[in-house]
Amino acid sequence: MTGTTHRRTSEPADRPTDPARAPRMADVARLAGVSPQTVSRVINGHPNVSAEVRERVQQAVVALRYRRNPAARSLATRRTMSLGVVTYGLAQHGPSVALTGIADAARQAGYTTNLVGLVELDRAALRRALGHLMDDYVDGIVLLAPVDDAVHAVAGLHTEVPLVIFEPGAPPRPAGFAAHEVLGARLATQHLLDIGHETVLHLSGPAGWLATTARIRGWREALSDAGRHAPAPVATSWTAASGFEAVDRVIASGSTAVFAANDQTALGLIRGLTEHGVRVPEDVSVVGFDDFPESEYFSPPLTTVRVDFAALGRLAVRKLLALIEGEEVSDPLTPPTLVVRASTGTPPATSSTPPIPTTPKENP
């Protein structure tokens, strides 16, 4: 089954500077020192405009309080000025923040967004979701469902409008968008090796998620390149509870370094280690992934991999608008960055001996 949520975006209703006549595109072009065609390209989010020209046009739009007439534009372009978004897994940090970027970029380009949330992930459910959006005459669709089932289900499906897909771990292509999550996992693992740890245990995400596969791959590649043994990963479910529940296996492994699939899993693990008398980072170093806003307030503050998911959402819209215009945008994968905080440190002098678990402290 699918559920629908409509999110309509519009531009602020600023009054024109001259009440006798609303400013026109030609006025914006004159003030910015460009052609009306260039103004149109900037307003429509066209990629082939320099940053300097884009800034001049945007400043002129603000100065003149220029506002387009969506109805007139729709008639002229035979477009509905609406983009569809099919989502799954919005409880997770990455997809939810990417959706914010999609909505913001669509609004800035003068589009509304029509959202369909997937509950089931099969070919029939996806076909119904896409059909619903095409019945609403959207101009293009973003598939924000980063799981294997969604990617497999959409393969071979015909859509009457352009479609771009969020596909972590896949190589860059005009109809796809993603961060370089393999690189992010490599950065996390290499950091732990660089500060002296012999190997790194991975708390992986749940099976079936593209990010899980990409992060396992990056972790394994980093260990292989360093000639280190890769312990069997411990599966979790993206949640703090699953990280907490993994603590016995982490302690039993004797690992001095852990790369958690996301920050929430790392949070639960740190809580569990602390309750067993295992210190972070003195006994065990922990690295997360995502860098959600609370990560710097963990105790200790979490070393993690930062991904700009909002920028990914904006990239999705830019690619989709280019496809709508009959063009293509081929950008490299969005690079992640390592944020080093206080949850990682050199291994203990007795790193060959596993931490000895104690009886967990009673909660007050």
PDB file of C-alpha atoms in Angstrom, residues 316-325:
ATOM      1  CA  ALA A 316      18.694  15.405  -7.397  1.00  0.00           C
ATOM      2  CA  VAL A 317      16.482  18.315  -8.426  1.00  0.00           C
ATOM      3  CA  ARG A 318      19.222  19.849 -10.577  1.00  0.00           C
ATOM      4  CA  LYS A 319      19.686  16.552 -12.407  1.00  0.00           C
ATOM      5  CA  LEU A 320      15.945  16.063 -12.784  1.00  0.00           C
ATOM      6  CA  LEU A 321      15.395  19.551 -14.197  1.00  0.00           C
ATOM      7  CA  ALA A 322      18.217  18.971 -16.682  1.00  0.00           C
ATOM      8  CA  LEU A 323      16.559  15.735 -17.841  1.00  0.00           C
ATOM      9  CA  ILE A 324      13.240  17.577 -18.171  1.00  0.00           C
ATOM     10  CA  GLU A 325      15.033  20.058 -20.439  1.00  0.00           C
TER      11      GLU A 325
END
